[in-house]
Amino acid sequence: MFIVSIDEDVCTGCDLCADSCPAGILAFDEEKKKSYVSGDETECMGCEACITVCESGAITIMEI
Ligand code: SF4
Ligand code: SF4
């Protein structure tokens, strides 16, 4: 099982990660211009698709 988290202070708001997530647990906040984990963070499959598209290194996944 994996847990995903996004560091808002590091996110540059490129809005690439939400669409990359096959689990559908990432979303983009249009007001804050930041991405966030909108679903159950433990539904992360550990595929690393979001990490691949994120150039800022704001996303961390941890195996638990
Ligand atoms: S690692 Fe994969 S399943 Fe997990 S949040 Fe990123 S894109 Fe979604
Ligand atoms: S890919 Fe990274 S920088 Fe872009 S919106 Fe997602 S967390 Fe932020």
Short mmCIF file of C-alpha atoms and ligand atoms in Angstrom, two decimals, residues 4 20-23 25-26 44-50 61, ligand 1:
data_model
loop_
_atom_site.label_atom_id
_atom_site.label_comp_id
_atom_site.label_asym_id
_atom_site.label_seq_id
_atom_site.Cartn_x
_atom_site.Cartn_y
_atom_site.Cartn_z
CA VAL A 4 0.82 10.06 -1.63
CA SER A 20 -1.77 11.62 -14.87
CA CYS A 21 -3.19 9.74 -11.89
CA PRO A 22 -4.96 6.50 -12.82
CA ALA A 23 -6.40 6.30 -9.32
CA ILE A 25 -7.00 10.90 -6.27
CA LEU A 26 -5.19 14.09 -7.30
CA CYS A 44 -2.30 5.52 -4.41
CA MET A 45 -1.07 2.57 -6.50
CA GLY A 46 2.55 3.64 -6.41
CA CYS A 47 2.73 3.91 -10.20
CA GLU A 48 4.86 7.08 -10.00
CA ALA A 49 3.08 8.65 -12.99
CA CYS A 50 2.54 11.86 -11.03
CA ILE A 61 4.86 8.58 -2.29
S1 SF4 B 1 1.78 7.35 -7.76
FE1 SF4 B 1 0.24 6.90 -9.36
S2 SF4 B 1 -1.62 6.30 -8.25
FE2 SF4 B 1 -0.25 7.33 -6.77
S3 SF4 B 1 -0.94 9.45 -6.74
FE3 SF4 B 1 0.75 9.28 -8.23
S4 SF4 B 1 -0.24 8.92 -10.23
FE4 SF4 B 1 -1.77 8.51 -8.60
#
